[in-house]
PDB file of C-alpha atoms in Angstrom:
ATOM      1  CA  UNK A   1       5.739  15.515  20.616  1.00  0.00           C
ATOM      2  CA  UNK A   2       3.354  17.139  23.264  1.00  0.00           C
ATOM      3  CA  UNK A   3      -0.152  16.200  24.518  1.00  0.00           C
ATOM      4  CA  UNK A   4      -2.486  18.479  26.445  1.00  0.00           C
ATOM      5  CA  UNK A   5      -6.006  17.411  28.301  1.00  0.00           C
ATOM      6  CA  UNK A   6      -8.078  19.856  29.297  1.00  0.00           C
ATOM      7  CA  UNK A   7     -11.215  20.985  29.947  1.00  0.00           C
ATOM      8  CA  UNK A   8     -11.834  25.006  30.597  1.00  0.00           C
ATOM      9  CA  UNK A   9     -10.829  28.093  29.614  1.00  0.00           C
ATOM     10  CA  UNK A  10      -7.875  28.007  31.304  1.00  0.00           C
ATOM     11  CA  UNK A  11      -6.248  25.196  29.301  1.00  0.00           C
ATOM     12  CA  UNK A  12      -6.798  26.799  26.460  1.00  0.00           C
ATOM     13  CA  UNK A  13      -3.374  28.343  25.889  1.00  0.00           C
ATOM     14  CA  UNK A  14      -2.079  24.888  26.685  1.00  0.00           C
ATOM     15  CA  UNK A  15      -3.855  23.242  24.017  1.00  0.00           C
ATOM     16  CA  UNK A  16      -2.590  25.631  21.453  1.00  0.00           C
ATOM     17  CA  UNK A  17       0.834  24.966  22.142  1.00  0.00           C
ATOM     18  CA  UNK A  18       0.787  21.456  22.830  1.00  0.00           C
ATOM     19  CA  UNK A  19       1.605  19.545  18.922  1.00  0.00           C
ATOM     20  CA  UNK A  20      -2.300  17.516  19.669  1.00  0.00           C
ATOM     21  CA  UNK A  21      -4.775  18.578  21.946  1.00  0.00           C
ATOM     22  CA  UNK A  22      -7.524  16.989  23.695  1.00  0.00           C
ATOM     23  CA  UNK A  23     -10.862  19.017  24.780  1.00  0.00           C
ATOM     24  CA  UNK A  24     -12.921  17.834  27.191  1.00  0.00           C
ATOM     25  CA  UNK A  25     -16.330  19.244  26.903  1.00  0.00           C
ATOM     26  CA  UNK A  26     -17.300  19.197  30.361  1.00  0.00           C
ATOM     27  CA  UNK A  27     -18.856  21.675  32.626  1.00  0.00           C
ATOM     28  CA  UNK A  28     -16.669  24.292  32.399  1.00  0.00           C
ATOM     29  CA  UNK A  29     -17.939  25.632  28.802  1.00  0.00           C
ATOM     30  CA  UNK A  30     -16.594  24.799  25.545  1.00  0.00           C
ATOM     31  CA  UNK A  31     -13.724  26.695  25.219  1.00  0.00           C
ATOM     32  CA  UNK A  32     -11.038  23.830  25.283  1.00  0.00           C
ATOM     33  CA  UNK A  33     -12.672  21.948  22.707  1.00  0.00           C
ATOM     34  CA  UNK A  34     -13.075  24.917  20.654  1.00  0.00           C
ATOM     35  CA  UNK A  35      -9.113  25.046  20.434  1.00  0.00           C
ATOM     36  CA  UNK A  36      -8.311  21.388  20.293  1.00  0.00           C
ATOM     37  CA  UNK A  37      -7.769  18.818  17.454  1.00  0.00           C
ATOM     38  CA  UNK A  38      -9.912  16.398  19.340  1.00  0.00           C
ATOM     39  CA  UNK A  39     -12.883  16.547  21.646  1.00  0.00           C
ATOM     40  CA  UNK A  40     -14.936  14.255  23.922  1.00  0.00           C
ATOM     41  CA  UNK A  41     -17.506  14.376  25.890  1.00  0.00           C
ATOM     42  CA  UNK A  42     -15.616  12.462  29.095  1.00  0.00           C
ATOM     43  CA  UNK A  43     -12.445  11.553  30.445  1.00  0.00           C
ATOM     44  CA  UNK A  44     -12.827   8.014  30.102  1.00  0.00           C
ATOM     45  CA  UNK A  45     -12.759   7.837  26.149  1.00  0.00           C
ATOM     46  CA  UNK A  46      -8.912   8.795  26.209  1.00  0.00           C
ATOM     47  CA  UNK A  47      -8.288   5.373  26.458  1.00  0.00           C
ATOM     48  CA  UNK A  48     -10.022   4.284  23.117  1.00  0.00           C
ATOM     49  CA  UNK A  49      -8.666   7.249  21.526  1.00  0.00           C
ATOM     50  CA  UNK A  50      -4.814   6.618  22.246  1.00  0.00           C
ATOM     51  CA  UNK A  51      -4.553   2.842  22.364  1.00  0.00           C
ATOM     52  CA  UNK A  52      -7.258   2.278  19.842  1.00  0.00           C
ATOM     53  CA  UNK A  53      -7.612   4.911  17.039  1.00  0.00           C
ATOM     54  CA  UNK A  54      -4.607   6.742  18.038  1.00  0.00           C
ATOM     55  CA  UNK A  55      -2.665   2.976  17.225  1.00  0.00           C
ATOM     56  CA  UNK A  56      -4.765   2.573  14.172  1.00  0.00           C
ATOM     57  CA  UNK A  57      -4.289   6.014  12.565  1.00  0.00           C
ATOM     58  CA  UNK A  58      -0.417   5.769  13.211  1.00  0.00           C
ATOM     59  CA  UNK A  59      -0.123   2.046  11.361  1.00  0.00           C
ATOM     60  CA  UNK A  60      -2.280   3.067   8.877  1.00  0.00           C
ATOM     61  CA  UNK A  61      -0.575   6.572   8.013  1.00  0.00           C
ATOM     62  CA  UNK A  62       3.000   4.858   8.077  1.00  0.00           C
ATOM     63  CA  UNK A  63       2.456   2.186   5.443  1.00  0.00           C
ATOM     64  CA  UNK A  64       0.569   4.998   3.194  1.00  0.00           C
ATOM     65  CA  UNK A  65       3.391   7.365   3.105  1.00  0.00           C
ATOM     66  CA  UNK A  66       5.997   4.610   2.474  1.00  0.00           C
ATOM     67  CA  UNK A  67       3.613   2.776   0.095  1.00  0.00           C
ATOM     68  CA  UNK A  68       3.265   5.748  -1.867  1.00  0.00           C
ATOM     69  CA  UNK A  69       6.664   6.836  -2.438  1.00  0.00           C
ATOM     70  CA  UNK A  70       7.098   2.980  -3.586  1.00  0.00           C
ATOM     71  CA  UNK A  71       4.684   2.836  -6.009  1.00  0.00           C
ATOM     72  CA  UNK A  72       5.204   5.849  -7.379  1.00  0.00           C
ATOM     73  CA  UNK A  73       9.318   5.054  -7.310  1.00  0.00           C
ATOM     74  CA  UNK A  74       8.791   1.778  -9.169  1.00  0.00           C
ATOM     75  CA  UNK A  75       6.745   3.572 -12.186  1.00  0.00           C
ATOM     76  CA  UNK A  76       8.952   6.637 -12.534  1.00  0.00           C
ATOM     77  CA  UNK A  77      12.156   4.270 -12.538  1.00  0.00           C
ATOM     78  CA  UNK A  78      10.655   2.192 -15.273  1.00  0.00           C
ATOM     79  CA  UNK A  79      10.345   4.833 -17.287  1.00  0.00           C
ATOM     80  CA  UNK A  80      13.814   5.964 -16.500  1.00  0.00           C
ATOM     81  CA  UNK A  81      15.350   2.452 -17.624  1.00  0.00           C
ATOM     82  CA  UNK A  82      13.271   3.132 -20.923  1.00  0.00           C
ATOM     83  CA  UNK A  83      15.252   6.688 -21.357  1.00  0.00           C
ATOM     84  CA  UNK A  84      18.584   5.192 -21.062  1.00  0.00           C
ATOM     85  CA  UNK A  85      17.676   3.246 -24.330  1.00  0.00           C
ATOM     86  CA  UNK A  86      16.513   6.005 -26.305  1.00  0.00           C
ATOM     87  CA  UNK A  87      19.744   8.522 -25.548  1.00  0.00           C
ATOM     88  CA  UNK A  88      17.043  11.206 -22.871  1.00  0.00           C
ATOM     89  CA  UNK A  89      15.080  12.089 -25.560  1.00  0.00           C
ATOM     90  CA  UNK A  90      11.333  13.553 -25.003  1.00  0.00           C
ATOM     91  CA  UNK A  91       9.636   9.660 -26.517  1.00  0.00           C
ATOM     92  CA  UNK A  92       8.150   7.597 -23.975  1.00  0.00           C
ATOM     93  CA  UNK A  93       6.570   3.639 -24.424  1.00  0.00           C
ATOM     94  CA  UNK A  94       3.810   4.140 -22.107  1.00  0.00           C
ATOM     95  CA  UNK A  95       1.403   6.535 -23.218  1.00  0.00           C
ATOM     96  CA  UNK A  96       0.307  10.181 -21.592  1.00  0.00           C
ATOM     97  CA  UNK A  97      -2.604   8.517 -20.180  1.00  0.00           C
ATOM     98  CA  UNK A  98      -1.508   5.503 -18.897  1.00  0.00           C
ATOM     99  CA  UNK A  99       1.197   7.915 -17.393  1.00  0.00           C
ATOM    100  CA  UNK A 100      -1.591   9.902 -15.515  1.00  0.00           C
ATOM    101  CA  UNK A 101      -3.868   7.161 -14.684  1.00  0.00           C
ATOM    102  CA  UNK A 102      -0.905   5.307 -12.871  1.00  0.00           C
ATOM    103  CA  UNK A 103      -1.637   7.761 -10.043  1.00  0.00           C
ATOM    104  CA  UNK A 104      -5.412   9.204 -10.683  1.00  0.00           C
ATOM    105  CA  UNK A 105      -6.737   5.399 -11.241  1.00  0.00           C
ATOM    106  CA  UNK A 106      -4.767   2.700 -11.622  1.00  0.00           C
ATOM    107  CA  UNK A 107      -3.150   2.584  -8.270  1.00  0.00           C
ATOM    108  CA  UNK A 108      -4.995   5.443  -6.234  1.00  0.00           C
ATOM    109  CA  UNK A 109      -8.655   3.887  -4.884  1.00  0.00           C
ATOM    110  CA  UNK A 110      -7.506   0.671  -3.183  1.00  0.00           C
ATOM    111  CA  UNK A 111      -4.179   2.745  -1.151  1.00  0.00           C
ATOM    112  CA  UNK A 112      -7.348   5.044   0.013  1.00  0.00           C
ATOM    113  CA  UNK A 113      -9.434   2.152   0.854  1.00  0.00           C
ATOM    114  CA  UNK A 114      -6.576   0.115   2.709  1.00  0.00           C
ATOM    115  CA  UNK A 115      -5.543   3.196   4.326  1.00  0.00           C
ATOM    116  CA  UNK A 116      -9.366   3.378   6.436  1.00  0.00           C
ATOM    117  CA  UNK A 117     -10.445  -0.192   6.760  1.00  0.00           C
ATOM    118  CA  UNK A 118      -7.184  -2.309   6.721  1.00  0.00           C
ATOM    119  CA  UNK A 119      -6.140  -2.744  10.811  1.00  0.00           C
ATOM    120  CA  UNK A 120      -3.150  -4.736  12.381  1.00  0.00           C
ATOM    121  CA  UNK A 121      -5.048  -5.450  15.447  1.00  0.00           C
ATOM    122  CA  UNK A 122      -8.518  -5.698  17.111  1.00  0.00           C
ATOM    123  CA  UNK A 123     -10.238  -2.951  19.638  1.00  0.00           C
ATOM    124  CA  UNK A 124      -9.884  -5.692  22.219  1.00  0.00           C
ATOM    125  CA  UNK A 125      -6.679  -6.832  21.266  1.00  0.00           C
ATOM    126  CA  UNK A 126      -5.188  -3.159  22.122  1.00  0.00           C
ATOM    127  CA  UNK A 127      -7.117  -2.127  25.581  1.00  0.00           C
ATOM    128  CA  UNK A 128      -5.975  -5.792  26.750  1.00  0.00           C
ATOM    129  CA  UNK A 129      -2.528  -5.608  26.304  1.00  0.00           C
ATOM    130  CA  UNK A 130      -1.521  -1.494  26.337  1.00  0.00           C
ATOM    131  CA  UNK A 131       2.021  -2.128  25.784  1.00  0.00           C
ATOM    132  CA  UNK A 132       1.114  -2.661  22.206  1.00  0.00           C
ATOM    133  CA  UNK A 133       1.107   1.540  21.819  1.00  0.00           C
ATOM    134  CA  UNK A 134       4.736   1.463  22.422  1.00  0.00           C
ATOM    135  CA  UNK A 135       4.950   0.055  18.452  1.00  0.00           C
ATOM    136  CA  UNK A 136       4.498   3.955  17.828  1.00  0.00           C
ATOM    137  CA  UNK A 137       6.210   5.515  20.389  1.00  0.00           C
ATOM    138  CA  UNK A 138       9.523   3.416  18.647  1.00  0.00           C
ATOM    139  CA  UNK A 139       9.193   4.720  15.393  1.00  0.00           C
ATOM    140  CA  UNK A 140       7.886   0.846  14.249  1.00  0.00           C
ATOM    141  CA  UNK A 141       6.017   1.628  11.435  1.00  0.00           C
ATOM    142  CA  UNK A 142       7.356   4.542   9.947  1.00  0.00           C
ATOM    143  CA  UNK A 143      11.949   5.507   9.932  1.00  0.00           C
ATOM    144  CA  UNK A 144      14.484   5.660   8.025  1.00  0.00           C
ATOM    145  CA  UNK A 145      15.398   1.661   7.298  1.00  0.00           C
ATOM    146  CA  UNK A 146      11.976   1.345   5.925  1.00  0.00           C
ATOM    147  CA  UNK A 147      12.327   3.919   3.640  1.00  0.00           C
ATOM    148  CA  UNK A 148      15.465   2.710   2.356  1.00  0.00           C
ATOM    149  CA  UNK A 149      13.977  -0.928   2.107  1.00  0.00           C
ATOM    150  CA  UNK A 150      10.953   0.045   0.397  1.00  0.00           C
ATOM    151  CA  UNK A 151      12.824   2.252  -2.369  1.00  0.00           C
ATOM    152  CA  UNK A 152      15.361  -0.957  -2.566  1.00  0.00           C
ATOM    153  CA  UNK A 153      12.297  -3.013  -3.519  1.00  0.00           C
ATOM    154  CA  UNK A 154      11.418  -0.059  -5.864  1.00  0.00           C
ATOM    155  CA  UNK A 155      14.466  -0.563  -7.950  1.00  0.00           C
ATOM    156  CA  UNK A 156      14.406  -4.022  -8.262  1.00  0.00           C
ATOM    157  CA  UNK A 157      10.768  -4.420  -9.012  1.00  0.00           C
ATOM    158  CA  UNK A 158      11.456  -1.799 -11.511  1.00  0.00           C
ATOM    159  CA  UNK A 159      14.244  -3.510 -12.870  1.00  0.00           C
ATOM    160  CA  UNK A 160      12.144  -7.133 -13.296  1.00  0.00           C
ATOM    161  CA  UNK A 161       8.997  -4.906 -14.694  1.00  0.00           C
ATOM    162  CA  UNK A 162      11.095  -3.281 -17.255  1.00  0.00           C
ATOM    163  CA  UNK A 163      13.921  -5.798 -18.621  1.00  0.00           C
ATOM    164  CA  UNK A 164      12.087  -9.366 -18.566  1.00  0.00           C
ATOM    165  CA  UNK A 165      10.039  -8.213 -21.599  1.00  0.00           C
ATOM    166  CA  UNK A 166      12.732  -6.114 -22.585  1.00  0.00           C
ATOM    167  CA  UNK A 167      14.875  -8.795 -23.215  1.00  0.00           C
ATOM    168  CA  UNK A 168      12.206 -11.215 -24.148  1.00  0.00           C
ATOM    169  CA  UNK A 169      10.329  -8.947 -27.139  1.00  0.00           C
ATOM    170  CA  UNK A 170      14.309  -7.331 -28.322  1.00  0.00           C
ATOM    171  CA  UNK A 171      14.313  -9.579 -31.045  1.00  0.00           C
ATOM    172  CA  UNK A 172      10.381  -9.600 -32.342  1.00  0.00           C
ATOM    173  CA  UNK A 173       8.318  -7.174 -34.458  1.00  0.00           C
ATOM    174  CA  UNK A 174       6.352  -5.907 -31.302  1.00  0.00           C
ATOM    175  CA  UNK A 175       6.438  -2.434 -31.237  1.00  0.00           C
ATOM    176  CA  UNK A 176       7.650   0.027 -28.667  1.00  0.00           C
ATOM    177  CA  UNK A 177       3.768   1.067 -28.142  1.00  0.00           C
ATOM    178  CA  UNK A 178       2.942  -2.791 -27.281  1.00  0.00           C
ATOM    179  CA  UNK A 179       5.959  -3.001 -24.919  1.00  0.00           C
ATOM    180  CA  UNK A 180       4.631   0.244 -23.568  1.00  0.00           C
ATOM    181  CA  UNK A 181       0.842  -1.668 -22.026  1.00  0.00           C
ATOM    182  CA  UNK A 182       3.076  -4.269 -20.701  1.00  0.00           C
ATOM    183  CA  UNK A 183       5.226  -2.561 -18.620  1.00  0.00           C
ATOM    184  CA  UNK A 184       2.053  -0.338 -17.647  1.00  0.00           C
ATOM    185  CA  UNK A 185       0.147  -3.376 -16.596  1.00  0.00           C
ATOM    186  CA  UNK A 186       2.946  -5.428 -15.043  1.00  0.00           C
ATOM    187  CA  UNK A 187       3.552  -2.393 -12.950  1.00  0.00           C
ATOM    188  CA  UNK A 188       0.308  -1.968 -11.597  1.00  0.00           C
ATOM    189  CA  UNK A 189      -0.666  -5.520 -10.712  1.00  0.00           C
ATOM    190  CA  UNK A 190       3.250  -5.631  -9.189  1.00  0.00           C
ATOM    191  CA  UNK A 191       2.665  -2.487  -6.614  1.00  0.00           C
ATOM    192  CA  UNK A 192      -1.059  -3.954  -5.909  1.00  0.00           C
ATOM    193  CA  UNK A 193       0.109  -7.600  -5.462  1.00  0.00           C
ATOM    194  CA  UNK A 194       2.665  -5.896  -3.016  1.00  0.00           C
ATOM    195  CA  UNK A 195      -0.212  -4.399  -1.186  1.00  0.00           C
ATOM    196  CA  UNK A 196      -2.326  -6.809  -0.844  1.00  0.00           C
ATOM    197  CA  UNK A 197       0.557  -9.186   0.705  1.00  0.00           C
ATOM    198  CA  UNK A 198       0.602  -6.425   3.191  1.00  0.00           C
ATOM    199  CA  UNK A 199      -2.836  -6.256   3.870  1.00  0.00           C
ATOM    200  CA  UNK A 200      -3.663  -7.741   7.066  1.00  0.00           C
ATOM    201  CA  UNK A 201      -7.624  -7.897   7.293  1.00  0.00           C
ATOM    202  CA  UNK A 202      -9.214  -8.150   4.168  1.00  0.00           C
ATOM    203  CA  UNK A 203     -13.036  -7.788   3.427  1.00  0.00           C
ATOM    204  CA  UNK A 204     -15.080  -7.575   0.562  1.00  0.00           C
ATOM    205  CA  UNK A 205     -14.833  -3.945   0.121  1.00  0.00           C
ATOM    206  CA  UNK A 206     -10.768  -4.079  -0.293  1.00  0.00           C
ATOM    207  CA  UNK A 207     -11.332  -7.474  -2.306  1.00  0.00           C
ATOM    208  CA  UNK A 208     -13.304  -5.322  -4.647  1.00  0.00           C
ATOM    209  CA  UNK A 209     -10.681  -2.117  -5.292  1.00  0.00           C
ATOM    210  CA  UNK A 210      -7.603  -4.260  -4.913  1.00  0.00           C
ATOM    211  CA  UNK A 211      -8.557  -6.912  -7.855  1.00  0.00           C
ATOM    212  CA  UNK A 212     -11.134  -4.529  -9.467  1.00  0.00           C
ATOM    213  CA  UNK A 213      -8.365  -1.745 -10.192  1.00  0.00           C
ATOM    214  CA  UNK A 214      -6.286  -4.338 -12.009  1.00  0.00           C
ATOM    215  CA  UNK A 215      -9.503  -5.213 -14.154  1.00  0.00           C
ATOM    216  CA  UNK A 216     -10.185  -1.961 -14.704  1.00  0.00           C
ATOM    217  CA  UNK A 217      -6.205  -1.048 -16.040  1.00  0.00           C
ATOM    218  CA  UNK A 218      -6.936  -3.744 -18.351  1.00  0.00           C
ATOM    219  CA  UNK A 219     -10.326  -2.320 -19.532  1.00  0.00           C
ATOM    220  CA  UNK A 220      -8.263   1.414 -19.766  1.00  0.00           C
ATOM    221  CA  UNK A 221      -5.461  -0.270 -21.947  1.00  0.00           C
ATOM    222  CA  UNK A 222      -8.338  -1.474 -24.408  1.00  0.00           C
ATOM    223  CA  UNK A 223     -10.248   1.754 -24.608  1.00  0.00           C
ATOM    224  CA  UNK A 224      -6.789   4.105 -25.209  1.00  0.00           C
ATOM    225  CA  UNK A 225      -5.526   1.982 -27.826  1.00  0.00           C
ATOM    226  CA  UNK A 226      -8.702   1.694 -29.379  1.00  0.00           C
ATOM    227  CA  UNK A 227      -8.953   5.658 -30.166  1.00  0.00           C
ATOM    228  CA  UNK A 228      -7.263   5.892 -33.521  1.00  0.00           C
ATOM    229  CA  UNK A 229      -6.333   9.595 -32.935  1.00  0.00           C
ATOM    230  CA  UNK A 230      -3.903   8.765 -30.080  1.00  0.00           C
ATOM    231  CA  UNK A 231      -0.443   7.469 -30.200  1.00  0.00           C
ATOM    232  CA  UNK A 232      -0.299   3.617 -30.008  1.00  0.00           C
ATOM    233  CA  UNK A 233      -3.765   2.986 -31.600  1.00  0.00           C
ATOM    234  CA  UNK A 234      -4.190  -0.827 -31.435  1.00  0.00           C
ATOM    235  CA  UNK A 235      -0.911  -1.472 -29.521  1.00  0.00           C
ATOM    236  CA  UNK A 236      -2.686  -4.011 -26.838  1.00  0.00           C
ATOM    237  CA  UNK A 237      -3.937  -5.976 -29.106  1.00  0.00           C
ATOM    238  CA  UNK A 238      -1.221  -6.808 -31.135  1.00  0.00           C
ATOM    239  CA  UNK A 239       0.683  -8.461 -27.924  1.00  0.00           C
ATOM    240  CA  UNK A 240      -2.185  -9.506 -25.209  1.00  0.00           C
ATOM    241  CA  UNK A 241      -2.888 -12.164 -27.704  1.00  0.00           C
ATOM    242  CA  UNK A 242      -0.088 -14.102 -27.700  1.00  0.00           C
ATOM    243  CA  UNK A 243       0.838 -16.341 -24.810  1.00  0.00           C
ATOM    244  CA  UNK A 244       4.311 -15.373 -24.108  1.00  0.00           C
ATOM    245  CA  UNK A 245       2.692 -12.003 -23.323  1.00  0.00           C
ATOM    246  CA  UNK A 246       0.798 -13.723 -20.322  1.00  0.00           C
ATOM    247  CA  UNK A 247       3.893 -15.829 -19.574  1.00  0.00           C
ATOM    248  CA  UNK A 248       5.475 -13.153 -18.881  1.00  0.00           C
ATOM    249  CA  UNK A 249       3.374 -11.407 -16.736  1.00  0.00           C
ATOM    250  CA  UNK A 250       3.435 -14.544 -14.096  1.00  0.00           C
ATOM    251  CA  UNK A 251       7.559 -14.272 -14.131  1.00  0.00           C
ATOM    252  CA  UNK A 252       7.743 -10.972 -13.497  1.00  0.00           C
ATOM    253  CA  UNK A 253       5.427 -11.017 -10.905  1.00  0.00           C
ATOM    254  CA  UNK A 254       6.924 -13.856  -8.890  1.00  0.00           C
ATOM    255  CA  UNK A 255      10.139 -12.634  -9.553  1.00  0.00           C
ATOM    256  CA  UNK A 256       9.239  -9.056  -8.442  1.00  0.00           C
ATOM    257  CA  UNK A 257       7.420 -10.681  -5.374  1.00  0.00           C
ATOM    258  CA  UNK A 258      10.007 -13.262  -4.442  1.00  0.00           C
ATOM    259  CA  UNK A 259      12.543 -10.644  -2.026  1.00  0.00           C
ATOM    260  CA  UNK A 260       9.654  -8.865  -0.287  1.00  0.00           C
ATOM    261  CA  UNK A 261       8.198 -12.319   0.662  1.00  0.00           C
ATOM    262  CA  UNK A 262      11.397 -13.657   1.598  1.00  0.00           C
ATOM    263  CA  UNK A 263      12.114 -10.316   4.021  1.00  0.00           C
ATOM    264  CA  UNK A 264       8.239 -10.813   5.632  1.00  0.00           C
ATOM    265  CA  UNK A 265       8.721 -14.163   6.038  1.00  0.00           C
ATOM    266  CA  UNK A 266      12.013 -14.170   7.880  1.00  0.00           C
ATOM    267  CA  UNK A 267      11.136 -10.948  10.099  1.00  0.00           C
ATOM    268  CA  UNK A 268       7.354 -12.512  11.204  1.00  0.00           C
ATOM    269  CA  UNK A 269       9.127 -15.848  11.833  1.00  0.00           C
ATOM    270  CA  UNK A 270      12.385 -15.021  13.713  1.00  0.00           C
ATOM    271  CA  UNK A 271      12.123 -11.350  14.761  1.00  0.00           C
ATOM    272  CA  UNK A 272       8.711 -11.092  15.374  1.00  0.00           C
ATOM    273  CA  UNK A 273       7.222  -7.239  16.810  1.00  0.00           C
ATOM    274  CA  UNK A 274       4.981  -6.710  19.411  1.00  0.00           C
ATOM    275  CA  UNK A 275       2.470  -6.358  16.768  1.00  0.00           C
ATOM    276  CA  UNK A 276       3.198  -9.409  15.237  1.00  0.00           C
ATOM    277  CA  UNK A 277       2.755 -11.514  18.950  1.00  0.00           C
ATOM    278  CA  UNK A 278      -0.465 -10.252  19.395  1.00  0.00           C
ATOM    279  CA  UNK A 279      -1.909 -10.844  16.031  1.00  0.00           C
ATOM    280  CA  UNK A 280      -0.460 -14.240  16.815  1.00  0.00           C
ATOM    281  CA  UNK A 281      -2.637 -14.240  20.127  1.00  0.00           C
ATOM    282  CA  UNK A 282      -5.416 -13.170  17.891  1.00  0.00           C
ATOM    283  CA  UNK A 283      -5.229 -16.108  16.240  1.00  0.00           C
ATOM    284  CA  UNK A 284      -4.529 -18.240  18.810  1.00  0.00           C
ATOM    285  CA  UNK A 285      -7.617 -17.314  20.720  1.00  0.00           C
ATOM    286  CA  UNK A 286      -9.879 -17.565  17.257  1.00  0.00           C
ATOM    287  CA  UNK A 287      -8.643 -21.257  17.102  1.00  0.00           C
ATOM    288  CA  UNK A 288      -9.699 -22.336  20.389  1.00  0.00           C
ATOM    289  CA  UNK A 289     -12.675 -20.459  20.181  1.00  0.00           C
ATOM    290  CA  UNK A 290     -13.268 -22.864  17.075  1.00  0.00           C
ATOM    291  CA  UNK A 291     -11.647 -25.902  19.171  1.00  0.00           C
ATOM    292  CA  UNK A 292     -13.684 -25.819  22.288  1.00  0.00           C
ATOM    293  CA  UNK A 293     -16.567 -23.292  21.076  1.00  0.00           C
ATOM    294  CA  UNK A 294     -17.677 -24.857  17.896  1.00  0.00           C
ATOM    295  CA  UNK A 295     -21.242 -22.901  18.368  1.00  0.00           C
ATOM    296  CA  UNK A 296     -19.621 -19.477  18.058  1.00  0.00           C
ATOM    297  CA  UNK A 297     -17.534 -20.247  14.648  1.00  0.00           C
TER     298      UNK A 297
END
């Protein structure tokens, strides 16, 4: 990857073939910033822009791309589990809405609202210590191993979303349509719970979209099986009344929870990044402000 600065004419050409470039609109016209991905008005605002915003875009954009190929992993592959039992025909549990609100809805509005406002690290925290860019530069946030671990957590969660009610509702009357809303809603409070374990600085905004878009899956459940024209009319409310049903939905997600958990707690602890020291210094200096400062907290 290439970067180019400049701030005439001249660098034009430069810009173009450089994979970001920077304009400065300085005295020279505006020709550079005309051609560039970015523009500023000085030279001094490169810093912000790299250590700052260029750190936070690359965190953010990371977790997104892998968080979306998980989430999306996990539904698909409970659906697949479902086709082994019913010999690949065209039949499906979940219904052709819940399907499409999975992505639209259901999961959609708090990966866009984590993806702008969550941040690993504070404005000062990154122009005081600049090594803290490196995280980037080493491919931190965003290879291969994390793809691999993140579609491994895929497969089991889909494996605990799909076979603890399996096995617990193979002997009962529930119907297929019932089983269906389970493994919709276990799904989507699993990937969300998984989010918002990652999220590192929460606010009322993400408290709203994380917890609301569960509430409102629920709500969507109710108002699909209450239309008597589509498949599974009055499928919720033949199992969300019984208390296994909510039984079950606090096993799988601890059980789905339990290996991600274990794998943050043991690389934070004992093989802590860069990233994870200075949050650590974040904290550190929050507590003594609190300590010695008690004015300011």
């Amino acid at each position: 990857m290439t970067l180019a600065i400049g701030d005439g004419a001249n660098d034009v050409s430069m810009i173009q073939m450089a994979d970001v470039g920077v304009g400065i609109n300085g005295q020279e016209g505006g020709q550079a910033v005309m051609a560039s991905d970015f523009s500023m008005g000085q030279f001094r605002f490169l810093v912000p822009l790299l250590l700052v915003h260029g750190h936070w875009n690359y965190q953010r954009m990371g977790y997104m791309i892998l968080y979306n190929f998980y989430k999306n992993a996990t539904f698909v592959l409970v659906l697949f589990w479902y086709v082994l039992y019913t010999s690949f025909t065209l039949t499906t549990a979940i219904t052709e809405w819940s399907s499409l609100l999975y992505t639209v809805l259901y999961t959609s509005l708090p990966t866009i609202v984590v993806g702008i406002l969550d941040k690993d690290l504070s404005k000062s925290t990154l122009l005081a210590y600049p090594k803290l860019y490196g995280s980037g530069q080493r491919n931190e946030k965003y290879n291969l191993n994390l793809f691999v671990l993140n579609m491994l957590e895929a497969l089991w969660q889909s494996l605990v979303v799909f076979y603890i009610p399996y096995f617990a509702y193979r002997q009962s009357t529930i119907g297929m349509s019932s089983l269906g809303d389970l493994w919709a809603l276990a799904s989507v409070i699993v990937v969300n719970m998984q989010l918002a374990m990652d999220i590192i600085r929460w606010n009322w905004i993400i408290h709203v979209f994380v917890w609301g878009t569960i509430a409102a899956t629920v709500i969507c459940l109710f108002v699909i099986d209450s239309i008597w024209v589509l498949p599974g009319y009055g499928a919720i409310y033949h199992i969300m009344g019984q208390g296994l049903f909510w039984l079950l939905l606090l096993i799988i997600v601890v059980t789905a929870m339990v290996p991600h958990f274990a794998i943050k707690a043991f690389s934070e602890h004992f093989v802590p990044s860069d990233i994870q020291i200075g949050r650590e210094i974040e904290k550190f200096e929050a507590l003594n402000q609190c300590v010695y400062g008690p004015f300011i907290c």
